[in-house]
Amino acid sequence: MRLNEHTKLSGQRVVLVPYEARHVPKYHEWMSSPTLRSLTASDELTLEEEYEMQRSWREDTDKLTFIVLCAETYEKTNDEIAAMVGDTNLFVRHDDDEPQKYVAEAEIMIASAAARGKGYGREAMLLMFKYAQQHLPLRKFEAKIDIDNAVSLRLFESFQFKEVRRVEVFHEVTLERLITDDWLSWLNTQVQLRAEEYVNA
């Protein structure tokens, strides 16, 4: 989605930047892990297919993605590749109940094992929620999570998402969060969003 191609989002622990071609080799290296592919329900891609996927994330109007950087590493090195720890995505579709509005399916991945358990995923997802609801006509967020992924289930429950569906055959739980004034007030207490112009170096 071209919405965020010139946008950098900064929090306390993480910085979110658009997914660029230069990020692809490290991302591809991450996704060579069968465990990560299983947790994210992703197919194994060749490097060229990964570049094609990056281009589609940039061009397609129904996808929004940011690469998650460790803010401390990025501040010290000014090197996005060295600071990469994961990504966060939204898949956007028209809402069945209010077709003029959208539902955004949210995903977060902290790929680097050393970066897990440090609050990066939580802050990155909060920044994404805040940015998306400010720029898109959203009615609700949802998340589809593997039944055995207890960490992600707890994370989205901490965002006040509620389970609405459990499909054993797909080993998947769907959680939802309507975007209400009360929830937006809560969101504003959770994270400070600093949006800056992003220059593709």
CSV table of N, CA, C and O in Angstrom, one decimal, residues 12-90:
chain,number,residue,atom,x,y,z
A,12,GLN,N,8.9,4.0,21.7
A,12,GLN,CA,10.0,4.0,22.7
A,12,GLN,C,11.0,2.9,22.3
A,12,GLN,O,12.2,3.1,22.4
A,13,ARG,N,10.5,1.7,22.0
A,13,ARG,CA,11.3,0.5,21.8
A,13,ARG,C,11.6,0.2,20.3
A,13,ARG,O,12.6,-0.4,20.0
A,14,VAL,N,10.6,0.6,19.5
A,14,VAL,CA,10.7,0.2,18.1
A,14,VAL,C,10.5,1.4,17.1
A,14,VAL,O,9.9,2.4,17.5
A,15,VAL,N,11.0,1.3,15.9
A,15,VAL,CA,10.8,2.2,14.8
A,15,VAL,C,10.2,1.3,13.7
A,15,VAL,O,10.7,0.2,13.4
A,16,LEU,N,9.1,1.8,13.1
A,16,LEU,CA,8.5,1.1,11.9
A,16,LEU,C,8.8,1.9,10.6
A,16,LEU,O,8.6,3.1,10.6
A,17,VAL,N,9.4,1.1,9.6
A,17,VAL,CA,9.7,1.7,8.4
A,17,VAL,C,9.0,0.9,7.2
A,17,VAL,O,8.8,-0.3,7.4
A,18,PRO,N,8.8,1.5,6.1
A,18,PRO,CA,8.2,0.8,5.0
A,18,PRO,C,9.1,-0.4,4.5
A,18,PRO,O,10.3,-0.3,4.7
A,19,TYR,N,8.5,-1.4,4.0
A,19,TYR,CA,9.2,-2.6,3.6
A,19,TYR,C,9.8,-2.3,2.2
A,19,TYR,O,9.1,-2.2,1.2
A,20,GLU,N,11.1,-2.2,2.1
A,20,GLU,CA,11.9,-1.9,0.9
A,20,GLU,C,12.6,-3.1,0.4
A,20,GLU,O,12.9,-4.0,1.1
A,21,ALA,N,13.0,-3.0,-0.9
A,21,ALA,CA,13.8,-4.1,-1.5
A,21,ALA,C,15.0,-4.4,-0.7
A,21,ALA,O,15.4,-5.6,-0.6
A,22,ARG,N,15.7,-3.5,-0.1
A,22,ARG,CA,16.9,-3.8,0.6
A,22,ARG,C,16.7,-4.6,1.9
A,22,ARG,O,17.6,-5.2,2.4
A,23,HIS,N,15.4,-4.7,2.4
A,23,HIS,CA,15.1,-5.5,3.5
A,23,HIS,C,14.9,-7.0,3.2
A,23,HIS,O,14.9,-7.8,4.1
A,24,VAL,N,14.7,-7.2,1.9
A,24,VAL,CA,14.3,-8.6,1.5
A,24,VAL,C,15.3,-9.7,1.8
A,24,VAL,O,14.8,-10.7,2.3
A,25,PRO,N,16.6,-9.5,1.6
A,25,PRO,CA,17.5,-10.7,1.9
A,25,PRO,C,17.4,-11.1,3.3
A,25,PRO,O,17.4,-12.3,3.6
A,26,LYS,N,17.4,-10.2,4.3
A,26,LYS,CA,17.3,-10.6,5.7
A,26,LYS,C,15.9,-11.2,6.0
A,26,LYS,O,15.8,-12.2,6.7
A,27,TYR,N,14.9,-10.6,5.4
A,27,TYR,CA,13.5,-11.2,5.6
A,27,TYR,C,13.5,-12.6,5.1
A,27,TYR,O,12.9,-13.5,5.7
A,28,HIS,N,14.0,-12.8,3.9
A,28,HIS,CA,14.1,-14.1,3.3
A,28,HIS,C,14.8,-15.1,4.2
A,28,HIS,O,14.4,-16.3,4.3
A,29,GLU,N,15.9,-14.7,4.8
A,29,GLU,CA,16.7,-15.5,5.7
A,29,GLU,C,15.8,-15.9,6.9
A,29,GLU,O,15.8,-17.1,7.3
A,30,TRP,N,15.1,-15.0,7.4
A,30,TRP,CA,14.1,-15.3,8.5
A,30,TRP,C,13.2,-16.4,8.1
A,30,TRP,O,12.9,-17.4,8.9
A,31,MET,N,12.6,-16.2,6.9
A,31,MET,CA,11.5,-17.1,6.5
A,31,MET,C,12.0,-18.5,6.0
A,31,MET,O,11.2,-19.3,5.6
A,32,SER,N,13.3,-18.7,6.1
A,32,SER,CA,13.8,-20.0,5.8
A,32,SER,C,13.6,-20.9,7.0
A,32,SER,O,13.8,-22.2,6.9
A,33,SER,N,13.1,-20.4,8.1
A,33,SER,CA,12.9,-21.1,9.3
A,33,SER,C,11.5,-21.8,9.3
A,33,SER,O,10.5,-21.1,9.2
A,34,PRO,N,11.4,-23.2,9.3
A,34,PRO,CA,10.1,-23.8,9.3
A,34,PRO,C,9.2,-23.4,10.4
A,34,PRO,O,8.0,-23.3,10.3
A,35,THR,N,9.8,-23.2,11.6
A,35,THR,CA,9.1,-22.8,12.8
A,35,THR,C,8.4,-21.4,12.5
A,35,THR,O,7.2,-21.3,12.8
A,36,LEU,N,9.1,-20.5,12.0
A,36,LEU,CA,8.5,-19.1,11.7
A,36,LEU,C,7.4,-19.3,10.6
A,36,LEU,O,6.3,-18.7,10.7
A,37,ARG,N,7.7,-20.1,9.6
A,37,ARG,CA,6.6,-20.3,8.6
A,37,ARG,C,5.4,-20.9,9.1
A,37,ARG,O,4.3,-20.5,8.8
A,38,SER,N,5.6,-21.8,10.0
A,38,SER,CA,4.4,-22.5,10.7
A,38,SER,C,3.6,-21.5,11.5
A,38,SER,O,2.4,-21.4,11.4
A,39,LEU,N,4.3,-20.7,12.3
A,39,LEU,CA,3.6,-19.8,13.2
A,39,LEU,C,2.9,-18.7,12.4
A,39,LEU,O,1.9,-18.1,12.9
A,40,THR,N,3.4,-18.3,11.3
A,40,THR,CA,2.9,-17.2,10.5
A,40,THR,C,2.0,-17.8,9.3
A,40,THR,O,1.5,-17.0,8.5
A,41,ALA,N,1.9,-19.1,9.2
A,41,ALA,CA,1.1,-19.7,8.1
A,41,ALA,C,1.6,-19.2,6.8
A,41,ALA,O,0.8,-18.9,5.9
A,42,SER,N,2.9,-19.2,6.6
A,42,SER,CA,3.6,-18.7,5.4
A,42,SER,C,4.1,-19.8,4.5
A,42,SER,O,4.6,-20.8,5.1
A,43,ASP,N,4.1,-19.6,3.2
A,43,ASP,CA,4.8,-20.6,2.3
A,43,ASP,C,6.2,-20.3,2.2
A,43,ASP,O,6.7,-19.1,2.3
A,44,GLU,N,7.0,-21.3,1.9
A,44,GLU,CA,8.5,-21.1,1.6
A,44,GLU,C,8.6,-20.5,0.2
A,44,GLU,O,8.1,-21.0,-0.8
A,45,LEU,N,9.3,-19.4,0.1
A,45,LEU,CA,9.5,-18.7,-1.2
A,45,LEU,C,10.9,-18.6,-1.6
A,45,LEU,O,11.8,-18.7,-0.7
A,46,THR,N,11.2,-18.6,-2.9
A,46,THR,CA,12.5,-18.3,-3.3
A,46,THR,C,12.9,-16.9,-3.1
A,46,THR,O,12.0,-16.1,-2.8
A,47,LEU,N,14.1,-16.5,-3.2
A,47,LEU,CA,14.5,-15.1,-3.0
A,47,LEU,C,13.8,-14.2,-4.0
A,47,LEU,O,13.3,-13.1,-3.7
A,48,GLU,N,13.7,-14.6,-5.3
A,48,GLU,CA,13.0,-13.8,-6.3
A,48,GLU,C,11.6,-13.7,-6.0
A,48,GLU,O,11.0,-12.6,-6.1
A,49,GLU,N,10.9,-14.7,-5.5
A,49,GLU,CA,9.5,-14.7,-5.1
A,49,GLU,C,9.3,-13.7,-3.9
A,49,GLU,O,8.3,-13.0,-3.8
A,50,GLU,N,10.3,-13.7,-3.0
A,50,GLU,CA,10.3,-12.7,-1.9
A,50,GLU,C,10.3,-11.3,-2.4
A,50,GLU,O,9.6,-10.4,-1.9
A,51,TYR,N,11.2,-11.0,-3.4
A,51,TYR,CA,11.2,-9.7,-4.0
A,51,TYR,C,9.9,-9.3,-4.6
A,51,TYR,O,9.4,-8.2,-4.5
A,52,GLU,N,9.2,-10.3,-5.3
A,52,GLU,CA,7.9,-10.1,-5.9
A,52,GLU,C,6.9,-9.8,-4.8
A,52,GLU,O,6.0,-8.9,-5.0
A,53,MET,N,7.0,-10.5,-3.7
A,53,MET,CA,6.1,-10.3,-2.6
A,53,MET,C,6.2,-8.9,-2.0
A,53,MET,O,5.3,-8.2,-1.7
A,54,GLN,N,7.5,-8.4,-1.9
A,54,GLN,CA,7.8,-7.1,-1.4
A,54,GLN,C,7.1,-6.0,-2.3
A,54,GLN,O,6.5,-5.1,-1.8
A,55,ARG,N,7.3,-6.3,-3.6
A,55,ARG,CA,6.7,-5.3,-4.5
A,55,ARG,C,5.1,-5.3,-4.4
A,55,ARG,O,4.5,-4.2,-4.5
A,56,SER,N,4.5,-6.4,-4.2
A,56,SER,CA,3.1,-6.5,-4.0
A,56,SER,C,2.6,-5.8,-2.8
A,56,SER,O,1.6,-5.1,-2.8
A,57,TRP,N,3.4,-5.9,-1.7
A,57,TRP,CA,3.1,-5.2,-0.5
A,57,TRP,C,3.1,-3.7,-0.7
A,57,TRP,O,2.3,-2.9,-0.1
A,58,ARG,N,4.0,-3.2,-1.6
A,58,ARG,CA,4.1,-1.8,-1.9
A,58,ARG,C,2.9,-1.4,-2.8
A,58,ARG,O,2.3,-0.3,-2.6
A,59,GLU,N,2.5,-2.2,-3.8
A,59,GLU,CA,1.6,-1.8,-4.8
A,59,GLU,C,0.1,-2.0,-4.4
A,59,GLU,O,-0.8,-1.3,-4.7
A,60,ASP,N,-0.2,-3.2,-3.8
A,60,ASP,CA,-1.5,-3.6,-3.6
A,60,ASP,C,-2.3,-2.7,-2.6
A,60,ASP,O,-1.7,-2.3,-1.5
A,61,THR,N,-3.5,-2.4,-2.9
A,61,THR,CA,-4.3,-1.4,-2.0
A,61,THR,C,-4.9,-2.1,-0.8
A,61,THR,O,-5.4,-1.4,0.1
A,62,ASP,N,-4.8,-3.4,-0.7
A,62,ASP,CA,-5.4,-4.1,0.4
A,62,ASP,C,-4.3,-4.6,1.4
A,62,ASP,O,-4.7,-5.4,2.3
A,63,LYS,N,-3.1,-4.2,1.3
A,63,LYS,CA,-2.0,-4.6,2.2
A,63,LYS,C,-1.3,-3.4,2.7
A,63,LYS,O,-0.9,-2.5,2.0
A,64,LEU,N,-1.0,-3.4,4.0
A,64,LEU,CA,-0.2,-2.4,4.6
A,64,LEU,C,0.9,-3.1,5.5
A,64,LEU,O,0.5,-3.9,6.4
A,65,THR,N,2.1,-2.8,5.3
A,65,THR,CA,3.2,-3.4,6.1
A,65,THR,C,4.3,-2.4,6.5
A,65,THR,O,4.5,-1.5,5.8
A,66,PHE,N,4.9,-2.7,7.6
A,66,PHE,CA,6.0,-2.0,8.1
A,66,PHE,C,7.1,-3.1,8.6
A,66,PHE,O,6.7,-4.1,9.2
A,67,ILE,N,8.3,-2.8,8.4
A,67,ILE,CA,9.4,-3.5,9.0
A,67,ILE,C,9.6,-2.9,10.4
A,67,ILE,O,9.6,-1.7,10.6
A,68,VAL,N,9.8,-3.8,11.4
A,68,VAL,CA,10.0,-3.4,12.8
A,68,VAL,C,11.5,-3.4,13.1
A,68,VAL,O,12.2,-4.4,12.9
A,69,LEU,N,12.0,-2.2,13.5
A,69,LEU,CA,13.4,-2.1,13.9
A,69,LEU,C,13.5,-1.9,15.4
A,69,LEU,O,12.7,-1.3,16.0
A,70,CYS,N,14.6,-2.4,16.0
A,70,CYS,CA,14.9,-2.1,17.4
A,70,CYS,C,15.4,-0.7,17.4
A,70,CYS,O,16.4,-0.3,16.8
A,71,ALA,N,14.7,0.1,18.2
A,71,ALA,CA,15.0,1.6,18.2
A,71,ALA,C,16.4,1.8,18.8
A,71,ALA,O,17.2,2.7,18.2
A,72,GLU,N,16.8,1.0,19.8
A,72,GLU,CA,18.2,1.2,20.3
A,72,GLU,C,19.3,0.9,19.3
A,72,GLU,O,20.2,1.7,19.2
A,73,THR,N,19.2,-0.2,18.6
A,73,THR,CA,20.1,-0.6,17.6
A,73,THR,C,20.2,0.4,16.5
A,73,THR,O,21.2,0.8,16.0
A,74,TYR,N,19.0,0.8,16.1
A,74,TYR,CA,18.9,1.8,15.0
A,74,TYR,C,19.5,3.1,15.3
A,74,TYR,O,20.2,3.8,14.5
A,75,GLU,N,19.3,3.6,16.6
A,75,GLU,CA,19.9,4.8,17.0
A,75,GLU,C,21.4,4.8,17.1
A,75,GLU,O,22.1,5.7,16.7
A,76,LYS,N,21.9,3.6,17.5
A,76,LYS,CA,23.4,3.4,17.6
A,76,LYS,C,24.1,3.3,16.3
A,76,LYS,O,25.2,3.8,16.1
A,77,THR,N,23.4,2.6,15.3
A,77,THR,CA,24.1,2.2,14.1
A,77,THR,C,23.6,3.0,12.8
A,77,THR,O,24.3,3.0,11.8
A,78,ASN,N,22.3,3.5,12.9
A,78,ASN,CA,21.7,4.1,11.7
A,78,ASN,C,21.6,3.1,10.6
A,78,ASN,O,21.7,3.4,9.4
A,79,ASP,N,21.6,1.8,10.9
A,79,ASP,CA,21.6,0.7,9.9
A,79,ASP,C,20.3,-0.1,10.1
A,79,ASP,O,20.1,-0.8,11.1
A,80,GLU,N,19.4,0.1,9.1
A,80,GLU,CA,18.1,-0.6,9.2
A,80,GLU,C,18.2,-2.1,9.2
A,80,GLU,O,17.5,-2.8,9.9
A,81,ILE,N,19.1,-2.6,8.4
A,81,ILE,CA,19.2,-4.1,8.3
A,81,ILE,C,19.7,-4.7,9.6
A,81,ILE,O,19.2,-5.7,10.1
A,82,ALA,N,20.7,-4.0,10.2
A,82,ALA,CA,21.2,-4.5,11.5
A,82,ALA,C,20.1,-4.4,12.6
A,82,ALA,O,20.1,-5.2,13.6
A,83,ALA,N,19.2,-3.4,12.5
A,83,ALA,CA,18.2,-3.2,13.5
A,83,ALA,C,16.9,-4.0,13.3
A,83,ALA,O,16.0,-4.0,14.2
A,84,MET,N,16.8,-4.7,12.1
A,84,MET,CA,15.5,-5.4,11.8
A,84,MET,C,15.3,-6.5,12.9
A,84,MET,O,16.1,-7.3,13.1
A,85,VAL,N,14.0,-6.5,13.4
A,85,VAL,CA,13.6,-7.6,14.3
A,85,VAL,C,12.4,-8.3,13.9
A,85,VAL,O,12.0,-9.4,14.4
A,86,GLY,N,11.6,-7.7,12.9
A,86,GLY,CA,10.3,-8.4,12.5
A,86,GLY,C,9.5,-7.5,11.6
A,86,GLY,O,10.1,-6.6,11.0
A,87,ASP,N,8.2,-7.8,11.5
A,87,ASP,CA,7.4,-7.0,10.7
A,87,ASP,C,6.0,-7.0,11.2
A,87,ASP,O,5.6,-7.9,12.0
A,88,THR,N,5.2,-6.0,10.8
A,88,THR,CA,3.7,-6.0,11.2
A,88,THR,C,2.9,-5.7,9.9
A,88,THR,O,3.3,-4.8,9.1
A,89,ASN,N,1.8,-6.3,9.8
A,89,ASN,CA,1.0,-6.2,8.5
A,89,ASN,C,-0.5,-6.1,8.8
A,89,ASN,O,-1.0,-6.6,9.8
A,90,LEU,N,-1.2,-5.4,7.9
A,90,LEU,CA,-2.6,-5.4,7.9
A,90,LEU,C,-3.1,-5.9,6.5
A,90,LEU,O,-2.6,-5.4,5.5
